Amino acid sequence: MTVKSLLPLIAATFVCGGSILVEARQLKSLAGVVKPTVSQPTQLQWKLFTAPDGRFSILMPGSPNRNTQSQKTYMGEINLEIFVAQPPKQQVAYIVTYNDFPYSYGQMADPQALLNNARDMALKTTKSNLISQRNIRSSNNHPGKEIEYINSGGKITKSRMYVAEGRLYQVMAITTKKQQKTLAKTITGYLNSFHVVLKK
């Protein structure tokens, strides 16, 4: 599956109070993915992926596909960087996105307000019900929020969002109920591996 065919299902940009959000859609294409057989277990090669600009690192199953989308906002044009990895024979997508805010806005905006806006928009645009949420901090103490929600099609998204140095990061795993049970530890490990690298 190419990133071009995946993006319409996974990623769309939305602006809410200056917050840009990636919408986790139905992931209908994942429903047709062949399930792994017992005789041929899927061996994934997880690797440390570092962003091209060096400002975050995370463990990903293989090399993610990259896409850039541009969104016009009242603050000016904002670019959304999207990184997507989809392991073969699994109904799951691992996604990292980020967008930079204009300097003045990034300095003035309340991080918790940005995180709350991103949460609210995620639930609204995906027509999902919130399962859980909690406030978190990045490994180097940037404010964040973890949310888990389920849409009407039964797809579960676990997302961690962070505001750091004028940038909103979103780290997500989108999967089915069945796969979510078997991949729970893997998804937690993936989310835990995300690290914001500070500007030098």
JSON list of N, CA, C and O in Angstrom, two decimals, residues 112 114-123 129-136 144-150 157-161:
[
{"chain": "A", "resi": 112, "resn": "GLN", "atom": "N", "xyz": [-1.65, 23.92, 27.10]},
{"chain": "A", "resi": 112, "resn": "GLN", "atom": "CA", "xyz": [-2.81, 23.09, 27.46]},
{"chain": "A", "resi": 112, "resn": "GLN", "atom": "C", "xyz": [-4.02, 23.39, 26.58]},
{"chain": "A", "resi": 112, "resn": "GLN", "atom": "O", "xyz": [-4.78, 22.50, 26.22]},
{"chain": "A", "resi": 114, "resn": "LEU", "atom": "N", "xyz": [-3.87, 24.39, 23.45]},
{"chain": "A", "resi": 114, "resn": "LEU", "atom": "CA", "xyz": [-3.59, 23.75, 22.17]},
{"chain": "A", "resi": 114, "resn": "LEU", "atom": "C", "xyz": [-3.89, 22.26, 22.23]},
{"chain": "A", "resi": 114, "resn": "LEU", "atom": "O", "xyz": [-4.49, 21.69, 21.31]},
{"chain": "A", "resi": 115, "resn": "LEU", "atom": "N", "xyz": [-3.48, 21.62, 23.31]},
{"chain": "A", "resi": 115, "resn": "LEU", "atom": "CA", "xyz": [-3.69, 20.18, 23.46]},
{"chain": "A", "resi": 115, "resn": "LEU", "atom": "C", "xyz": [-5.18, 19.85, 23.59]},
{"chain": "A", "resi": 115, "resn": "LEU", "atom": "O", "xyz": [-5.67, 18.88, 23.00]},
{"chain": "A", "resi": 116, "resn": "ASN", "atom": "N", "xyz": [-5.90, 20.67, 24.33]},
{"chain": "A", "resi": 116, "resn": "ASN", "atom": "CA", "xyz": [-7.35, 20.46, 24.48]},
{"chain": "A", "resi": 116, "resn": "ASN", "atom": "C", "xyz": [-8.08, 20.66, 23.15]},
{"chain": "A", "resi": 116, "resn": "ASN", "atom": "O", "xyz": [-9.00, 19.91, 22.82]},
{"chain": "A", "resi": 117, "resn": "ASN", "atom": "N", "xyz": [-7.65, 21.66, 22.38]},
{"chain": "A", "resi": 117, "resn": "ASN", "atom": "CA", "xyz": [-8.24, 21.89, 21.07]},
{"chain": "A", "resi": 117, "resn": "ASN", "atom": "C", "xyz": [-7.99, 20.70, 20.14]},
{"chain": "A", "resi": 117, "resn": "ASN", "atom": "O", "xyz": [-8.88, 20.27, 19.40]},
{"chain": "A", "resi": 118, "resn": "ALA", "atom": "N", "xyz": [-6.76, 20.19, 20.17]},
{"chain": "A", "resi": 118, "resn": "ALA", "atom": "CA", "xyz": [-6.41, 19.05, 19.33]},
{"chain": "A", "resi": 118, "resn": "ALA", "atom": "C", "xyz": [-7.24, 17.83, 19.72]},
{"chain": "A", "resi": 118, "resn": "ALA", "atom": "O", "xyz": [-7.73, 17.09, 18.85]},
{"chain": "A", "resi": 119, "resn": "ARG", "atom": "N", "xyz": [-7.42, 17.61, 21.02]},
{"chain": "A", "resi": 119, "resn": "ARG", "atom": "CA", "xyz": [-8.26, 16.49, 21.48]},
{"chain": "A", "resi": 119, "resn": "ARG", "atom": "C", "xyz": [-9.70, 16.64, 21.01]},
{"chain": "A", "resi": 119, "resn": "ARG", "atom": "O", "xyz": [-10.29, 15.70, 20.45]},
{"chain": "A", "resi": 120, "resn": "ASP", "atom": "N", "xyz": [-10.26, 17.82, 21.22]},
{"chain": "A", "resi": 120, "resn": "ASP", "atom": "CA", "xyz": [-11.66, 18.06, 20.84]},
{"chain": "A", "resi": 120, "resn": "ASP", "atom": "C", "xyz": [-11.88, 17.88, 19.34]},
{"chain": "A", "resi": 120, "resn": "ASP", "atom": "O", "xyz": [-12.87, 17.30, 18.91]},
{"chain": "A", "resi": 121, "resn": "MET", "atom": "N", "xyz": [-10.93, 18.39, 18.54]},
{"chain": "A", "resi": 121, "resn": "MET", "atom": "CA", "xyz": [-11.07, 18.27, 17.10]},
{"chain": "A", "resi": 121, "resn": "MET", "atom": "C", "xyz": [-10.91, 16.82, 16.64]},
{"chain": "A", "resi": 121, "resn": "MET", "atom": "O", "xyz": [-11.57, 16.38, 15.71]},
{"chain": "A", "resi": 122, "resn": "ALA", "atom": "N", "xyz": [-10.02, 16.08, 17.31]},
{"chain": "A", "resi": 122, "resn": "ALA", "atom": "CA", "xyz": [-9.84, 14.66, 16.95]},
{"chain": "A", "resi": 122, "resn": "ALA", "atom": "C", "xyz": [-11.15, 13.90, 17.13]},
{"chain": "A", "resi": 122, "resn": "ALA", "atom": "O", "xyz": [-11.57, 13.13, 16.27]},
{"chain": "A", "resi": 123, "resn": "LEU", "atom": "N", "xyz": [-11.81, 14.13, 18.24]},
{"chain": "A", "resi": 123, "resn": "LEU", "atom": "CA", "xyz": [-13.08, 13.44, 18.52]},
{"chain": "A", "resi": 123, "resn": "LEU", "atom": "C", "xyz": [-14.17, 13.88, 17.55]},
{"chain": "A", "resi": 123, "resn": "LEU", "atom": "O", "xyz": [-14.95, 13.06, 17.05]},
{"chain": "A", "resi": 129, "resn": "ASN", "atom": "N", "xyz": [-15.71, 8.39, 20.15]},
{"chain": "A", "resi": 129, "resn": "ASN", "atom": "CA", "xyz": [-15.99, 8.50, 21.58]},
{"chain": "A", "resi": 129, "resn": "ASN", "atom": "C", "xyz": [-14.69, 8.34, 22.34]},
{"chain": "A", "resi": 129, "resn": "ASN", "atom": "O", "xyz": [-13.90, 7.42, 22.07]},
{"chain": "A", "resi": 130, "resn": "LEU", "atom": "N", "xyz": [-14.47, 9.24, 23.29]},
{"chain": "A", "resi": 130, "resn": "LEU", "atom": "CA", "xyz": [-13.27, 9.20, 24.11]},
{"chain": "A", "resi": 130, "resn": "LEU", "atom": "C", "xyz": [-13.31, 8.01, 25.05]},
{"chain": "A", "resi": 130, "resn": "LEU", "atom": "O", "xyz": [-14.30, 7.78, 25.76]},
{"chain": "A", "resi": 131, "resn": "ILE", "atom": "N", "xyz": [-12.24, 7.22, 25.07]},
{"chain": "A", "resi": 131, "resn": "ILE", "atom": "CA", "xyz": [-12.13, 6.08, 25.98]},
{"chain": "A", "resi": 131, "resn": "ILE", "atom": "C", "xyz": [-11.39, 6.52, 27.24]},
{"chain": "A", "resi": 131, "resn": "ILE", "atom": "O", "xyz": [-11.81, 6.23, 28.36]},
{"chain": "A", "resi": 132, "resn": "SER", "atom": "N", "xyz": [-10.28, 7.21, 27.05]},
{"chain": "A", "resi": 132, "resn": "SER", "atom": "CA", "xyz": [-9.49, 7.68, 28.20]},
{"chain": "A", "resi": 132, "resn": "SER", "atom": "C", "xyz": [-8.63, 8.86, 27.79]},
{"chain": "A", "resi": 132, "resn": "SER", "atom": "O", "xyz": [-8.37, 9.08, 26.62]},
{"chain": "A", "resi": 133, "resn": "GLN", "atom": "N", "xyz": [-8.19, 9.62, 28.80]},
{"chain": "A", "resi": 133, "resn": "GLN", "atom": "CA", "xyz": [-7.26, 10.72, 28.56]},
{"chain": "A", "resi": 133, "resn": "GLN", "atom": "C", "xyz": [-6.49, 11.00, 29.84]},
{"chain": "A", "resi": 133, "resn": "GLN", "atom": "O", "xyz": [-6.96, 10.73, 30.94]},
{"chain": "A", "resi": 134, "resn": "ARG", "atom": "N", "xyz": [-5.29, 11.50, 29.67]},
{"chain": "A", "resi": 134, "resn": "ARG", "atom": "CA", "xyz": [-4.48, 11.91, 30.83]},
{"chain": "A", "resi": 134, "resn": "ARG", "atom": "C", "xyz": [-3.44, 12.90, 30.37]},
{"chain": "A", "resi": 134, "resn": "ARG", "atom": "O", "xyz": [-2.99, 12.87, 29.22]},
{"chain": "A", "resi": 135, "resn": "ASN", "atom": "N", "xyz": [-3.06, 13.80, 31.26]},
{"chain": "A", "resi": 135, "resn": "ASN", "atom": "CA", "xyz": [-1.99, 14.74, 30.97]},
{"chain": "A", "resi": 135, "resn": "ASN", "atom": "C", "xyz": [-0.66, 14.03, 31.18]},
{"chain": "A", "resi": 135, "resn": "ASN", "atom": "O", "xyz": [-0.50, 13.25, 32.13]},
{"chain": "A", "resi": 136, "resn": "ILE", "atom": "N", "xyz": [0.29, 14.29, 30.29]},
{"chain": "A", "resi": 136, "resn": "ILE", "atom": "CA", "xyz": [1.59, 13.64, 30.35]},
{"chain": "A", "resi": 136, "resn": "ILE", "atom": "C", "xyz": [2.68, 14.68, 30.10]},
{"chain": "A", "resi": 136, "resn": "ILE", "atom": "O", "xyz": [2.38, 15.84, 29.81]},
{"chain": "A", "resi": 144, "resn": "GLY", "atom": "N", "xyz": [2.11, 17.52, 27.52]},
{"chain": "A", "resi": 144, "resn": "GLY", "atom": "CA", "xyz": [1.47, 16.64, 26.54]},
{"chain": "A", "resi": 144, "resn": "GLY", "atom": "C", "xyz": [0.15, 16.10, 27.05]},
{"chain": "A", "resi": 144, "resn": "GLY", "atom": "O", "xyz": [-0.26, 16.34, 28.18]},
{"chain": "A", "resi": 145, "resn": "LYS", "atom": "N", "xyz": [-0.51, 15.36, 26.19]},
{"chain": "A", "resi": 145, "resn": "LYS", "atom": "CA", "xyz": [-1.79, 14.73, 26.53]},
{"chain": "A", "resi": 145, "resn": "LYS", "atom": "C", "xyz": [-1.87, 13.40, 25.79]},
{"chain": "A", "resi": 145, "resn": "LYS", "atom": "O", "xyz": [-1.54, 13.32, 24.61]},
{"chain": "A", "resi": 146, "resn": "GLU", "atom": "N", "xyz": [-2.29, 12.37, 26.50]},
{"chain": "A", "resi": 146, "resn": "GLU", "atom": "CA", "xyz": [-2.53, 11.07, 25.88]},
{"chain": "A", "resi": 146, "resn": "GLU", "atom": "C", "xyz": [-4.04, 10.84, 25.83]},
{"chain": "A", "resi": 146, "resn": "GLU", "atom": "O", "xyz": [-4.72, 11.01, 26.83]},
{"chain": "A", "resi": 147, "resn": "ILE", "atom": "N", "xyz": [-4.54, 10.49, 24.64]},
{"chain": "A", "resi": 147, "resn": "ILE", "atom": "CA", "xyz": [-5.96, 10.19, 24.51]},
{"chain": "A", "resi": 147, "resn": "ILE", "atom": "C", "xyz": [-6.12, 8.87, 23.76]},
{"chain": "A", "resi": 147, "resn": "ILE", "atom": "O", "xyz": [-5.27, 8.50, 22.94]},
{"chain": "A", "resi": 148, "resn": "GLU", "atom": "N", "xyz": [-7.19, 8.18, 24.07]},
{"chain": "A", "resi": 148, "resn": "GLU", "atom": "CA", "xyz": [-7.55, 6.97, 23.34]},
{"chain": "A", "resi": 148, "resn": "GLU", "atom": "C", "xyz": [-9.02, 7.10, 22.99]},
{"chain": "A", "resi": 148, "resn": "GLU", "atom": "O", "xyz": [-9.83, 7.49, 23.83]},
{"chain": "A", "resi": 149, "resn": "TYR", "atom": "N", "xyz": [-9.36, 6.81, 21.73]},
{"chain": "A", "resi": 149, "resn": "TYR", "atom": "CA", "xyz": [-10.75, 6.96, 21.32]},
{"chain": "A", "resi": 149, "resn": "TYR", "atom": "C", "xyz": [-11.10, 5.93, 20.25]},
{"chain": "A", "resi": 149, "resn": "TYR", "atom": "O", "xyz": [-10.22, 5.37, 19.60]},
{"chain": "A", "resi": 150, "resn": "ILE", "atom": "N", "xyz": [-12.40, 5.68, 20.12]},
{"chain": "A", "resi": 150, "resn": "ILE", "atom": "CA", "xyz": [-12.89, 4.68, 19.17]},
{"chain": "A", "resi": 150, "resn": "ILE", "atom": "C", "xyz": [-13.95, 5.32, 18.27]},
{"chain": "A", "resi": 150, "resn": "ILE", "atom": "O", "xyz": [-14.80, 6.07, 18.75]},
{"chain": "A", "resi": 157, "resn": "THR", "atom": "N", "xyz": [-7.84, 4.54, 18.17]},
{"chain": "A", "resi": 157, "resn": "THR", "atom": "CA", "xyz": [-6.65, 5.38, 18.04]},
{"chain": "A", "resi": 157, "resn": "THR", "atom": "C", "xyz": [-6.11, 5.69, 19.43]},
{"chain": "A", "resi": 157, "resn": "THR", "atom": "O", "xyz": [-6.85, 6.11, 20.31]},
{"chain": "A", "resi": 158, "resn": "LYS", "atom": "N", "xyz": [-4.82, 5.43, 19.62]},
{"chain": "A", "resi": 158, "resn": "LYS", "atom": "CA", "xyz": [-4.14, 5.86, 20.84]},
{"chain": "A", "resi": 158, "resn": "LYS", "atom": "C", "xyz": [-3.14, 6.93, 20.40]},
{"chain": "A", "resi": 158, "resn": "LYS", "atom": "O", "xyz": [-2.32, 6.69, 19.52]},
{"chain": "A", "resi": 159, "resn": "SER", "atom": "N", "xyz": [-3.25, 8.10, 20.98]},
{"chain": "A", "resi": 159, "resn": "SER", "atom": "CA", "xyz": [-2.47, 9.25, 20.51]},
{"chain": "A", "resi": 159, "resn": "SER", "atom": "C", "xyz": [-1.82, 9.98, 21.69]},
{"chain": "A", "resi": 159, "resn": "SER", "atom": "O", "xyz": [-2.44, 10.15, 22.74]},
{"chain": "A", "resi": 160, "resn": "ARG", "atom": "N", "xyz": [-0.59, 10.37, 21.48]},
{"chain": "A", "resi": 160, "resn": "ARG", "atom": "CA", "xyz": [0.08, 11.26, 22.43]},
{"chain": "A", "resi": 160, "resn": "ARG", "atom": "C", "xyz": [0.46, 12.53, 21.69]},
{"chain": "A", "resi": 160, "resn": "ARG", "atom": "O", "xyz": [1.05, 12.47, 20.61]},
{"chain": "A", "resi": 161, "resn": "MET", "atom": "N", "xyz": [0.10, 13.66, 22.27]},
{"chain": "A", "resi": 161, "resn": "MET", "atom": "CA", "xyz": [0.36, 14.96, 21.66]},
{"chain": "A", "resi": 161, "resn": "MET", "atom": "C", "xyz": [1.25, 15.77, 22.60]},
{"chain": "A", "resi": 161, "resn": "MET", "atom": "O", "xyz": [1.07, 15.72, 23.81]}
]
